[in-house]
Coordinates of C-alpha atoms in Angstrom, one line a residue:
Chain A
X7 CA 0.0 0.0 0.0
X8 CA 1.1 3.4 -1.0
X9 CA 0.4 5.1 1.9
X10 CA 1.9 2.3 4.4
X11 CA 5.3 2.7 5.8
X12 CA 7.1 1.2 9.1
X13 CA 8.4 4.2 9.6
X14 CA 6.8 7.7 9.3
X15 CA 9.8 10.2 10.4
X16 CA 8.3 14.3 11.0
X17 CA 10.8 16.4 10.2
X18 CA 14.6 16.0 8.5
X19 CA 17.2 17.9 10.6
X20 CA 19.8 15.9 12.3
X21 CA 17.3 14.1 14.4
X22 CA 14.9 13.2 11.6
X23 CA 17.3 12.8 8.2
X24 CA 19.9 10.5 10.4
X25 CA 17.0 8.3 11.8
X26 CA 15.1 7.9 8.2
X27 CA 18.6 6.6 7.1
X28 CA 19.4 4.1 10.1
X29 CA 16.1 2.7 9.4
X30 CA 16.1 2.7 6.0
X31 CA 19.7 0.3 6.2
X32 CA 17.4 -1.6 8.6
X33 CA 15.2 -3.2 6.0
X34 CA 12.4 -0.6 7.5
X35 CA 10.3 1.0 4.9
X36 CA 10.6 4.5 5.8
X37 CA 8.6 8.0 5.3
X38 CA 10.5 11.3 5.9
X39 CA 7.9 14.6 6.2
X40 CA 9.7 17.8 5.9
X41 CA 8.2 21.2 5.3
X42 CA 10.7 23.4 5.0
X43 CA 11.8 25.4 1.9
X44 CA 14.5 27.5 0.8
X45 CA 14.5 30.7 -1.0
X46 CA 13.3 29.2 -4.1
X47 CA 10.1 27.3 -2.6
X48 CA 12.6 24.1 -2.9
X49 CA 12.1 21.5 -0.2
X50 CA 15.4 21.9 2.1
X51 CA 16.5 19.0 4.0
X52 CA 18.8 19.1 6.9
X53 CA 17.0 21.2 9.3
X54 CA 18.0 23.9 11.7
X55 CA 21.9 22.5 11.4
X56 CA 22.0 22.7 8.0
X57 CA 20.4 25.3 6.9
X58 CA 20.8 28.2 9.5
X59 CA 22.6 27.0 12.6
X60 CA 25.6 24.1 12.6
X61 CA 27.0 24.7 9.1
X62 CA 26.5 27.9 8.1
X63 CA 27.5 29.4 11.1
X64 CA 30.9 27.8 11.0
X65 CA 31.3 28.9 7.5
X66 CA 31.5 32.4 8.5
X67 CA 33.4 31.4 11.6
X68 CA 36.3 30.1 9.5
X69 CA 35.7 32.8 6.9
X70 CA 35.7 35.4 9.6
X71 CA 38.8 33.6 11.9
X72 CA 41.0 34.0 8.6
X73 CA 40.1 37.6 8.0
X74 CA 41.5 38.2 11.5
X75 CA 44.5 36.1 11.2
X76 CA 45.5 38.1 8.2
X77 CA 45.1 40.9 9.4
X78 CA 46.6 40.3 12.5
X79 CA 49.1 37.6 12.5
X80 CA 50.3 37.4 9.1
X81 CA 53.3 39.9 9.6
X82 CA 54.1 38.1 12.6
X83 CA 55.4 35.1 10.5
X84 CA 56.7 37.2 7.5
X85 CA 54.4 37.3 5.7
X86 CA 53.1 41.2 4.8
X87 CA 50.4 42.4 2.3
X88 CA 49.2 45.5 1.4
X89 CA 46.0 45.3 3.6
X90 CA 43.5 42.6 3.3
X91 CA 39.3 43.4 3.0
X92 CA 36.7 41.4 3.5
X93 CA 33.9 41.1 0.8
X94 CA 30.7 40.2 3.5
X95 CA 28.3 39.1 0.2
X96 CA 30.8 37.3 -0.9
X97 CA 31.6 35.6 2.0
X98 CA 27.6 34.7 2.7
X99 CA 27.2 33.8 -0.5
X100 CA 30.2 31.0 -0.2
X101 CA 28.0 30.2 3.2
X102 CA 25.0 29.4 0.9
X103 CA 26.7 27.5 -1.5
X104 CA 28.1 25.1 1.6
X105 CA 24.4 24.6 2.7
X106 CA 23.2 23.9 -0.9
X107 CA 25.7 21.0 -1.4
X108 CA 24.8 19.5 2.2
X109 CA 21.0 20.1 1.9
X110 CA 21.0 18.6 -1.5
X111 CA 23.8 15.6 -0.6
X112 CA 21.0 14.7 2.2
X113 CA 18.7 14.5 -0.5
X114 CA 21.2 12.0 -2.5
X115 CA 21.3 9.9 0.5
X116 CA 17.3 9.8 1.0
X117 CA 17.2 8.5 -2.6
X118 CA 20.5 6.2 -2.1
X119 CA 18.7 4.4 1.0
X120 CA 15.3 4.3 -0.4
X121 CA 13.9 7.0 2.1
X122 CA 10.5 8.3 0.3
X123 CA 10.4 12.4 0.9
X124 CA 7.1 13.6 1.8
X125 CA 6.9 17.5 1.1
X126 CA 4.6 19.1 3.3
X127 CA 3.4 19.4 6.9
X128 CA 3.0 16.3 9.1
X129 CA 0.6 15.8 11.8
X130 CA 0.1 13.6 14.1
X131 CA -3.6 11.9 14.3
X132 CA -4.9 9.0 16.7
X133 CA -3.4 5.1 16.5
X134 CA -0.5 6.3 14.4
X135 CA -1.7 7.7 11.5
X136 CA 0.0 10.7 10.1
X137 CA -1.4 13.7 8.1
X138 CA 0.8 15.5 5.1
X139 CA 0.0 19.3 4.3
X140 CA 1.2 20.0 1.1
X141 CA 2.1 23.5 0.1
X142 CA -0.6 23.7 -2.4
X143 CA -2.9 22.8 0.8
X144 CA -4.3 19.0 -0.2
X145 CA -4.1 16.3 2.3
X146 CA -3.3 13.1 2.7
X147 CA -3.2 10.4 5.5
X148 CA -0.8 8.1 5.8
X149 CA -0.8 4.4 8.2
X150 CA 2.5 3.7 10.4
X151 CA 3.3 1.2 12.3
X152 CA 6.1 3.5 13.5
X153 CA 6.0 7.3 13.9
X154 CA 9.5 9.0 15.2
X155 CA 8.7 13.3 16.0
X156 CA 11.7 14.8 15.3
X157 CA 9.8 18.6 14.7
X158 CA 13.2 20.5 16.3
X159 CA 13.2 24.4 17.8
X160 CA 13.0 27.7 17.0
X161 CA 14.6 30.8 18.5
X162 CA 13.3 32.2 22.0
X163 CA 11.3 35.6 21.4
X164 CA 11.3 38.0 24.3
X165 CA 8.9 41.1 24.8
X166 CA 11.4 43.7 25.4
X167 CA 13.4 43.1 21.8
X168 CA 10.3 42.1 19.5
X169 CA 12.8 40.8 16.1
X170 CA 11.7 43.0 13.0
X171 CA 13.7 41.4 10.5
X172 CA 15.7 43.7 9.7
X173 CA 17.4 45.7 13.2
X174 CA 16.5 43.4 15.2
X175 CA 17.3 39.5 14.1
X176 CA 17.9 36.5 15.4
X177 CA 20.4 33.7 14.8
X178 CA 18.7 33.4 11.5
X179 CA 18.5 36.8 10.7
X180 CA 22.2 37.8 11.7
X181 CA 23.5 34.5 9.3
X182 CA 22.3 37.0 6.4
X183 CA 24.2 40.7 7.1
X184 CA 24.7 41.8 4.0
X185 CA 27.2 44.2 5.3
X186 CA 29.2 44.3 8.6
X187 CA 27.0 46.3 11.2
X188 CA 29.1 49.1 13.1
X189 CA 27.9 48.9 16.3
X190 CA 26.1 45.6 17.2
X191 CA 24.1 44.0 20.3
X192 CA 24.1 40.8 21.3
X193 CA 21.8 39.3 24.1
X194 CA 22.3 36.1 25.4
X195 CA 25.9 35.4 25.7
X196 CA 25.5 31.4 25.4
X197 CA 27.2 29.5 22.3
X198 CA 25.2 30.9 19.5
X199 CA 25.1 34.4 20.8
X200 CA 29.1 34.1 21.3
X201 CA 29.6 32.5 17.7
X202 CA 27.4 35.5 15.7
X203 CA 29.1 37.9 18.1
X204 CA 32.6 36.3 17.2
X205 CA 32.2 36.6 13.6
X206 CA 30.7 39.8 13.0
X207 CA 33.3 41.3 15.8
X208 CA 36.2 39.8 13.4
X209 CA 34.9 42.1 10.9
X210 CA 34.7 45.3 12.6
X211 CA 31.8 45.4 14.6
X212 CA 31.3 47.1 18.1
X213 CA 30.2 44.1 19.8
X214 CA 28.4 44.3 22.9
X215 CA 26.2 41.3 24.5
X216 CA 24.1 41.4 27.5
X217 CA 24.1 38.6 29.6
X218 CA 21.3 38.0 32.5
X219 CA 23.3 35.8 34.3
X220 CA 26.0 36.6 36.3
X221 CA 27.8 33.5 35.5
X222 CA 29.6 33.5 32.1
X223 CA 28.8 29.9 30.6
X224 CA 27.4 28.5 33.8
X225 CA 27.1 24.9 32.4
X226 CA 31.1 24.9 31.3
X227 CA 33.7 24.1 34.2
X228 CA 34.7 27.4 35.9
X229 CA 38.1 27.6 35.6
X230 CA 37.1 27.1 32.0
X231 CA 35.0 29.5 31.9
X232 CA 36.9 32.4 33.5
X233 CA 39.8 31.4 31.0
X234 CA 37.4 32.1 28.3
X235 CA 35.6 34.9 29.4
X236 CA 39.5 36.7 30.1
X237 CA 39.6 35.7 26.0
X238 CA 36.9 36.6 24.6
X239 CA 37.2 40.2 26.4
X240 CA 40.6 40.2 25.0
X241 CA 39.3 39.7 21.6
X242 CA 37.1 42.9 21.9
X243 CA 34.0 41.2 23.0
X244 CA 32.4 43.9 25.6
X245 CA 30.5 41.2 27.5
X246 CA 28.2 42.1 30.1
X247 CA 27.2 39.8 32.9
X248 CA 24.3 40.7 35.1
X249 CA 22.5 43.1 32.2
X250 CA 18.5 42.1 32.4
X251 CA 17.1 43.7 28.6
X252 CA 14.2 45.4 29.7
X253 CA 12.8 47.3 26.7
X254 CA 13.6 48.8 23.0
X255 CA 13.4 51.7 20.6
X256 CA 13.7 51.5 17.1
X257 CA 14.5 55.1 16.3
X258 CA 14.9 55.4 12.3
X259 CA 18.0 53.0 11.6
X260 CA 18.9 52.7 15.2
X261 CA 18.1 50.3 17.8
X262 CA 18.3 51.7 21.7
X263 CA 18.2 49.2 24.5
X264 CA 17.3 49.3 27.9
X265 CA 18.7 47.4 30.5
X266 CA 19.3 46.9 34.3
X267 CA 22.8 46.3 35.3
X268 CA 24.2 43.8 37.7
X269 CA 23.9 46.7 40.2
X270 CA 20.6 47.7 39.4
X271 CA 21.0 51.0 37.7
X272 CA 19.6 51.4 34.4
X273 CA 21.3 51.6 30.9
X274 CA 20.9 52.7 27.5
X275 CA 22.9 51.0 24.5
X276 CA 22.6 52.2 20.8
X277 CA 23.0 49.6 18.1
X278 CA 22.8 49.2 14.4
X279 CA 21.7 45.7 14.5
X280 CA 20.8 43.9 17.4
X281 CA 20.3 40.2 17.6
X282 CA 18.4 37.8 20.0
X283 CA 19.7 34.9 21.2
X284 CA 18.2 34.1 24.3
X285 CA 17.7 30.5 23.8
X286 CA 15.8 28.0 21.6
X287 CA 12.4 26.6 22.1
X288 CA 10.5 22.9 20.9
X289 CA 8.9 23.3 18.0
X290 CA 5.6 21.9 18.2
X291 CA 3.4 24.1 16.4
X292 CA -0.2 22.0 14.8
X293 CA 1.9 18.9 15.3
X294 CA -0.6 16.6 17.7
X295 CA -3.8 16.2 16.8
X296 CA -6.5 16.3 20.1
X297 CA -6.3 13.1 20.3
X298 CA -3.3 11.2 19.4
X299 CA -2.4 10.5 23.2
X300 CA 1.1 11.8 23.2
X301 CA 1.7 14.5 26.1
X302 CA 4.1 17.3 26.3
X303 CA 6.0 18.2 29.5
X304 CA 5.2 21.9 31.6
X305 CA 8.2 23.3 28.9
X306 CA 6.5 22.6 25.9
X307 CA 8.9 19.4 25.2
X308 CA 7.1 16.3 24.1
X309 CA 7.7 13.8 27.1
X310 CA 9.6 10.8 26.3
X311 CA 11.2 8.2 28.5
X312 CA 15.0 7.4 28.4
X313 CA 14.5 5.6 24.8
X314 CA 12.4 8.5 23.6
X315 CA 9.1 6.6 23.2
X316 CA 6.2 8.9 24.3
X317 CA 3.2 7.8 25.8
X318 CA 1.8 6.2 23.0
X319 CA 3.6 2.8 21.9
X320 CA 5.3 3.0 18.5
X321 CA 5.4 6.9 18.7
X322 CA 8.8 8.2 19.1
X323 CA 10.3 12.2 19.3
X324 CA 14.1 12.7 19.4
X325 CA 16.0 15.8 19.0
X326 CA 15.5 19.6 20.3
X327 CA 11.7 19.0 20.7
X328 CA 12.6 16.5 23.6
X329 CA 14.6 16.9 26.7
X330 CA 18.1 17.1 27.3
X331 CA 20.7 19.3 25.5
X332 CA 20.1 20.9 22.2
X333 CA 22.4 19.5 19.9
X334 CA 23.2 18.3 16.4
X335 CA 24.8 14.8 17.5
X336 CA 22.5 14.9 20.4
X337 CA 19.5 14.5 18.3
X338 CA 21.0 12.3 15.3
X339 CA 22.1 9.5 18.2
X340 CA 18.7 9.5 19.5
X341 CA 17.6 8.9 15.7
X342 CA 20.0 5.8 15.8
X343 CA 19.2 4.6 18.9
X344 CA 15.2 4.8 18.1
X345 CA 15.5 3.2 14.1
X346 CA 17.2 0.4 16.1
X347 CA 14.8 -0.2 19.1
X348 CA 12.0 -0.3 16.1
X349 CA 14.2 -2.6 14.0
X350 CA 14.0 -4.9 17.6
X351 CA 17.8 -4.1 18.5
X352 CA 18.6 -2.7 22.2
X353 CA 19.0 0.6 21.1
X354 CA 21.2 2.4 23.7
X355 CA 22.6 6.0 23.9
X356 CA 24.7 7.3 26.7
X357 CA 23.1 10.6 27.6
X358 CA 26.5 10.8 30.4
X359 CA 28.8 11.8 27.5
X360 CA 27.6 14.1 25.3
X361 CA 30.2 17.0 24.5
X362 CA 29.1 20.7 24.2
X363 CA 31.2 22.5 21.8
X364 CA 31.7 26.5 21.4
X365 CA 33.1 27.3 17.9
X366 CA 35.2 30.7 19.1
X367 CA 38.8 31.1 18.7
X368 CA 39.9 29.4 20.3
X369 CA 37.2 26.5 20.9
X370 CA 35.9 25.7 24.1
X371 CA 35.0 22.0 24.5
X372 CA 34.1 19.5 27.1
X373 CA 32.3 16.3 28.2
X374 CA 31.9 14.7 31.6
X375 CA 31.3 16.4 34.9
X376 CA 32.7 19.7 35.6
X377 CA 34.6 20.5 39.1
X378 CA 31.8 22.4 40.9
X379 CA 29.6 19.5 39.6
X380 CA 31.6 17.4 41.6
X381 CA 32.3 19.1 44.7
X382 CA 28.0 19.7 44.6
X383 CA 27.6 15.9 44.0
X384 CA 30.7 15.0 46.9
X385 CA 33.0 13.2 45.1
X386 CA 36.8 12.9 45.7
X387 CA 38.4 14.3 42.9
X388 CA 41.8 15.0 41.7
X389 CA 42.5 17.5 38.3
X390 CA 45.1 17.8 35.6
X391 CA 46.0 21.3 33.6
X392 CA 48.1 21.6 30.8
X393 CA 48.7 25.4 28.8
X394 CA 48.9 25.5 25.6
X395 CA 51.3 28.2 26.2
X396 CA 53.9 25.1 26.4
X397 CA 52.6 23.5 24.1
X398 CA 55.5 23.0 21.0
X399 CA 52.9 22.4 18.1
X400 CA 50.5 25.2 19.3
X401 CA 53.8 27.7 19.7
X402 CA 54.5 26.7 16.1
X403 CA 51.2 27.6 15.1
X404 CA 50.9 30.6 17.0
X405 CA 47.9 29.3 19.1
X406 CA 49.3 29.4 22.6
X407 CA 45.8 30.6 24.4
X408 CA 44.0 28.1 26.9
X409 CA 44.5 24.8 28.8
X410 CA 43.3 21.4 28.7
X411 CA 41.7 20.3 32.4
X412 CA 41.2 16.4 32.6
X413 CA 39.2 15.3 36.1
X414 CA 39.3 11.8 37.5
X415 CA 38.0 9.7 40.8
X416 CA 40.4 10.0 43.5
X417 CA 39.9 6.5 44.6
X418 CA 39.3 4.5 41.1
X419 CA 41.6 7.3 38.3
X420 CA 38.5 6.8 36.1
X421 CA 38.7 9.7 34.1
X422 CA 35.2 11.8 34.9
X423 CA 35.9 14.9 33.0
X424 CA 37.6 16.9 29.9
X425 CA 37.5 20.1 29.7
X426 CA 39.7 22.6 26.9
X427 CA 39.9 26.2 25.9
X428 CA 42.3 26.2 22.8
X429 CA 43.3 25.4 19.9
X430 CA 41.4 22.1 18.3
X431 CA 39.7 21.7 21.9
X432 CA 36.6 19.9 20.1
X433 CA 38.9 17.1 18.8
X434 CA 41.1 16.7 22.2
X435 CA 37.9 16.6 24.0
X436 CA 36.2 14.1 21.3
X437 CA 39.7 11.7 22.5
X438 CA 38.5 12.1 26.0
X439 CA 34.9 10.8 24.9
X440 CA 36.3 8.0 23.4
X441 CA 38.7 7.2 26.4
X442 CA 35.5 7.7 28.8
X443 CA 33.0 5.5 26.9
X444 CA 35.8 2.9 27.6
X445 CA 36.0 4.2 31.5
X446 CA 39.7 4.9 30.9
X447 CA 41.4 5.8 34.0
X448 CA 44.3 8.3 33.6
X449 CA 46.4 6.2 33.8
X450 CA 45.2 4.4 30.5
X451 CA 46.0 7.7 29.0
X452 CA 49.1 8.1 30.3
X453 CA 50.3 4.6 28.9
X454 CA 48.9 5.9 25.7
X455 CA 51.6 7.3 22.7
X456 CA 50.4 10.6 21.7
X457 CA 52.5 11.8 18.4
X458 CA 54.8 14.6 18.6
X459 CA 54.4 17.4 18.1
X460 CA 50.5 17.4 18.3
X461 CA 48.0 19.4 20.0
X462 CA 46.9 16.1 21.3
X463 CA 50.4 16.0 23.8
X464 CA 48.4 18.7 25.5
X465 CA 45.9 15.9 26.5
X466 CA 48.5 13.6 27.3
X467 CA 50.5 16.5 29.5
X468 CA 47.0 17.1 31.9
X469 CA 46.9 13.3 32.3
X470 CA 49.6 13.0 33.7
X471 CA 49.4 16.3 35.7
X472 CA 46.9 14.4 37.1
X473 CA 49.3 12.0 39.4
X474 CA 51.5 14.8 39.2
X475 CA 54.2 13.5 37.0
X476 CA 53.7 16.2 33.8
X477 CA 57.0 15.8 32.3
X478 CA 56.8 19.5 29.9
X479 CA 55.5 21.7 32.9
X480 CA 56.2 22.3 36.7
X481 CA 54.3 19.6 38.4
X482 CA 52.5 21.8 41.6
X483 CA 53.5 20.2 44.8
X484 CA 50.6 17.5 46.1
X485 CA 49.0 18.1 49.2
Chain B
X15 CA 29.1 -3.7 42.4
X16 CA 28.4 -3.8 38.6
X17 CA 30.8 -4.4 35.9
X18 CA 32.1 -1.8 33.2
X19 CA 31.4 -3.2 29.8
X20 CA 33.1 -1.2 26.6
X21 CA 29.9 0.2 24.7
X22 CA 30.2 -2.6 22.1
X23 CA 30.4 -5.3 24.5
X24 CA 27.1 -3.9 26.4
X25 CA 25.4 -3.8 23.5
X26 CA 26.4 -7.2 22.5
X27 CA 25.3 -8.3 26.0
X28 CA 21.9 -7.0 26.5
X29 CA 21.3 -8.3 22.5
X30 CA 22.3 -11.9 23.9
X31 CA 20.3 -11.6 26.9
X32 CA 23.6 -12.1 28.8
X33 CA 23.7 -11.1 32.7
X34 CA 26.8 -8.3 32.6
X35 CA 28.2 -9.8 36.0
X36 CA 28.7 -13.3 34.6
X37 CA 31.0 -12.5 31.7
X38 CA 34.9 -13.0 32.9
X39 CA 36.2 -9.1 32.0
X40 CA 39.9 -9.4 30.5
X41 CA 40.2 -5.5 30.3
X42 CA 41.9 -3.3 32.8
X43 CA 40.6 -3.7 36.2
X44 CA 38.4 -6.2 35.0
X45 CA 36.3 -4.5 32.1
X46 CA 34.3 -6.4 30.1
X47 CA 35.2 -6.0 26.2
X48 CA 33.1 -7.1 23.1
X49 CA 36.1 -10.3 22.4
X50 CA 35.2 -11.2 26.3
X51 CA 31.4 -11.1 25.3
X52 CA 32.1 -13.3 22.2
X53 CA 34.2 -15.8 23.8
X54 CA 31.1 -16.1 26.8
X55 CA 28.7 -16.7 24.1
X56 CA 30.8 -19.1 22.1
X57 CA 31.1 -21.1 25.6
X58 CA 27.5 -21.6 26.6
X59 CA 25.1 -22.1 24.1
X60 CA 21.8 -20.6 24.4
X61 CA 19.6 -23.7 26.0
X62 CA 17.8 -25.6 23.8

């Protein structure tokens, strides 16, 4: 039948695409809905990531970071020029193309699998049917014996800093400057308000970001996070803890924002552009029908269980719309682990070791528990640091800024934490994954050959900090 | 207290139906990896 499948997936970002795959390789005869479209009206697959989040925002990360570095560290090496510009269409416009060659390659893989795209609007309706809006507004119905929700997030709006489009964005919105803004806002100084400020800061903008909390990247290890924060000011970033947005003014081509400061005094800030970037939400908009049993939680997530099956059997959701951190690899895991509980394997993800990433320059990485995590939960902890400052591959490469922190069990050595500011941090900490899915103990690592010279010996240094027996830095004197 | 299986060799484990704390780890300390899951399988044949 036509309109039977064993899988019906809603939705083809990370979550979705990556789960229609798995179960497509599974022998399962799989559905993917997506509605969303690109300037053209063209289906685009991929999602948030894809399309405006992940991938593009890296594009002008790199594109940016190499602006900078030319600017600023050629002549250090030699190497003088005449003065460097940056073309900001051009450099969008090579952001597009990247997202056109992804969207469109997950489009080759749909068809290399034998995933069947359904272009529209799913809903779900009662005992597992699923209904697909087309754009031109007809209907269908479709019968699964498995449905997986994988309907994502959109950005947080908040009252005081209604986006227009056009002064005031958000993450979307500030993906698409079509020329670098001179005086920019930021508010919300988590990992996408940090990226967008990073990259338009390269270019020349004032950048200023308002922060309501008083801790700088509460969720990141502290020492971690103060070693950032110290960077990122360095870098020009005017970041402002404490700063509660409490209203704004468009005023011809100018935004002006209110805000109460940390000591309670209020402030005005003038901005050309300002973008939000408060947070992201779960998407759940005309998704359930009345009926169709599955429940959301008091934050607007759909409530799943630890193997993302909601309350109705052979209904999953995975991805931003459930709980648990908002992330790419997040979601596409869950997608594995759900194709495979449906194909009858025990599908299992570790929810324990999923590493955050912040793409600044330097990155800042980590997985595991942090330190005040640890003293809050009472463990017996002992910690490793290593700078990159004597580091010999990141002195070559004129990348000496941060550390690597690696925390283990006092009693057992089992390695509990990795945590880097610095050059390549996302692939040191992505070796400290792989060590902790095995429960390495430090020691483990420290048996380990690391190549030299690698920013990877800056891994293998904090190890062994750990015990105390560094080899390239001072070990400090154990209590 | 409970054994630490590598992620392969859990997986392997709970497919078999195999209780984690009866497979002999050969891995540091004891863990459990997915050549110690294969050899406890090869050993004792599901019952008939």
């Amino acid at each position: 039948m036509a309109n039977q499948f064993d899988v019906v997936v809603i939705g083809a970002g990370p979550a979705g695409y990556v789960c229609a795959i798995r179960a497509a390789q599974l022998g399962l005869k799989t559905a993917c809905i997506e509605k969303w479209t690109d300037d053209k009206g063209k289906t685009a697959l991929g999602g948030t990531c894809l399309n405006v989040g992940c991938i593009p925002s890296k594009a002008l990360l790199d594109s940016s970071h190499k602006f900078v570095e030319a600017q600023k560290d050629f002549k250090l090496h030699g190497i003088n020029h005449s003065g460097v510009e940056m073309d900001v269409p051009q450099m969008v416009a090579r952001k597009n193309k990247i997202v056109k060659t992804l969207t469109t390659g997950v489009g080759g893989l749909f068809k290399a699998n034998g995933v069947t795209l359904l272009e529209g609007a799913g809903k779900v309706l009662a005992n597992k049917q699923v209904e697909l809006t087309k754009a031109d507004g007809t209907v269908e119905v479709y019968e699964a014996a498995n449905v997986v929700v994988a309907t994502g997030s959109r950005p947080v709006e908040i009252p005081p800093t209604p986006t227009d489009g056009d002064l005031i964005v958000d993450s979307t919105g500030a993906l698409e400057f079509q020329e670098t803004p001179k005086r920019l806002g930021v508010i919300g100084a988590g990992v996408i308000g940090l990226e967008l400020g990073s990259v338009w800061g390269r270019l020349g903008s004032e950048v200023i970001v308002l922060e309501a909390m008083d801790r700088f990247l509460a969720a990141a290890d502290e020492q971690i996070s103060k070693e950032s924060l110290k960077i990122c000011k360095k870098q020009g970033l005017d970041i402002r803890m404490g700063a509660r947005v409490t209203g704004s003014e468009i005023k011809g081509k100018e935004v002006h924002v209110t805000y109460a400061d940390s000591d309670g005094s209020e402030k005005v800030v003038v901005f050309d552009k300002l973008i939000v970037a408060v947070g992201r939400r779960p998407y759940t908009e005309n998704l359930l029908a009345a009926d169709c049993g599955v429940n959301m939680d008091e934050r607007g997530f759909i409530f799943v269980d630890d193997h993302c099956a909601t309350d109705v059997p052979g209904v999953y959701a995975i991805g931003d719309v459930v709980r648990g951190p908002m992330l790419a690899h997040k979601g596409s895991e869950e997608g594995i682990m759900v194709a495979e509980i449906i194909a009858g394997q025990k599908g299992h993800m570790n929810y324990d070791l999923i590493p955050s990433v912040i793409y600044t320059h330097p990155e800042i990485a980590w997985v595991g528990k942090t330190e005040q995590e640890l003293k809050a939960e009472g463990v017996d902890y002992k910690v490793g640091t290593f700078p990159f400052a004597a580091s010999g591959r990141a002195l070559a490469a004129n990348e000496t800024e941060g550390m690597v922190k690696v925390i283990a069990d006092k009693a057992t050595d089992r390695v509990l934490g990795v945590h880097v500011v610095g050059p390549s941090a996302a692939e040191l900490v992505q070796q400290g994954v792989i060590a902790m899915e095995f429960a390495a103990s430090t020691e483990d690592l420290a048996l380990t050959i690391f190549s030299h010279p690698t920013l990877s010996e800056a891994l293998h240094e904090a190890v062994l900090a750990v015990d105390g027996h560094a080899i390239h830095i001072a070990n400090r004197k154990r209590r | 207290e409970e054994p630490i299986l590598s992620p392969a060799a859990r997986k392997m484990a709970d497919e078999k139906g195999i209780d984690h704390a009866a497979i002999a780890g050969t891995g540091k300390g004891g863990r459990v990896t997915k050549e110690d899951v294969v050899r406890h399988a090869e050993q004792k044949p599901a019952p008939a």
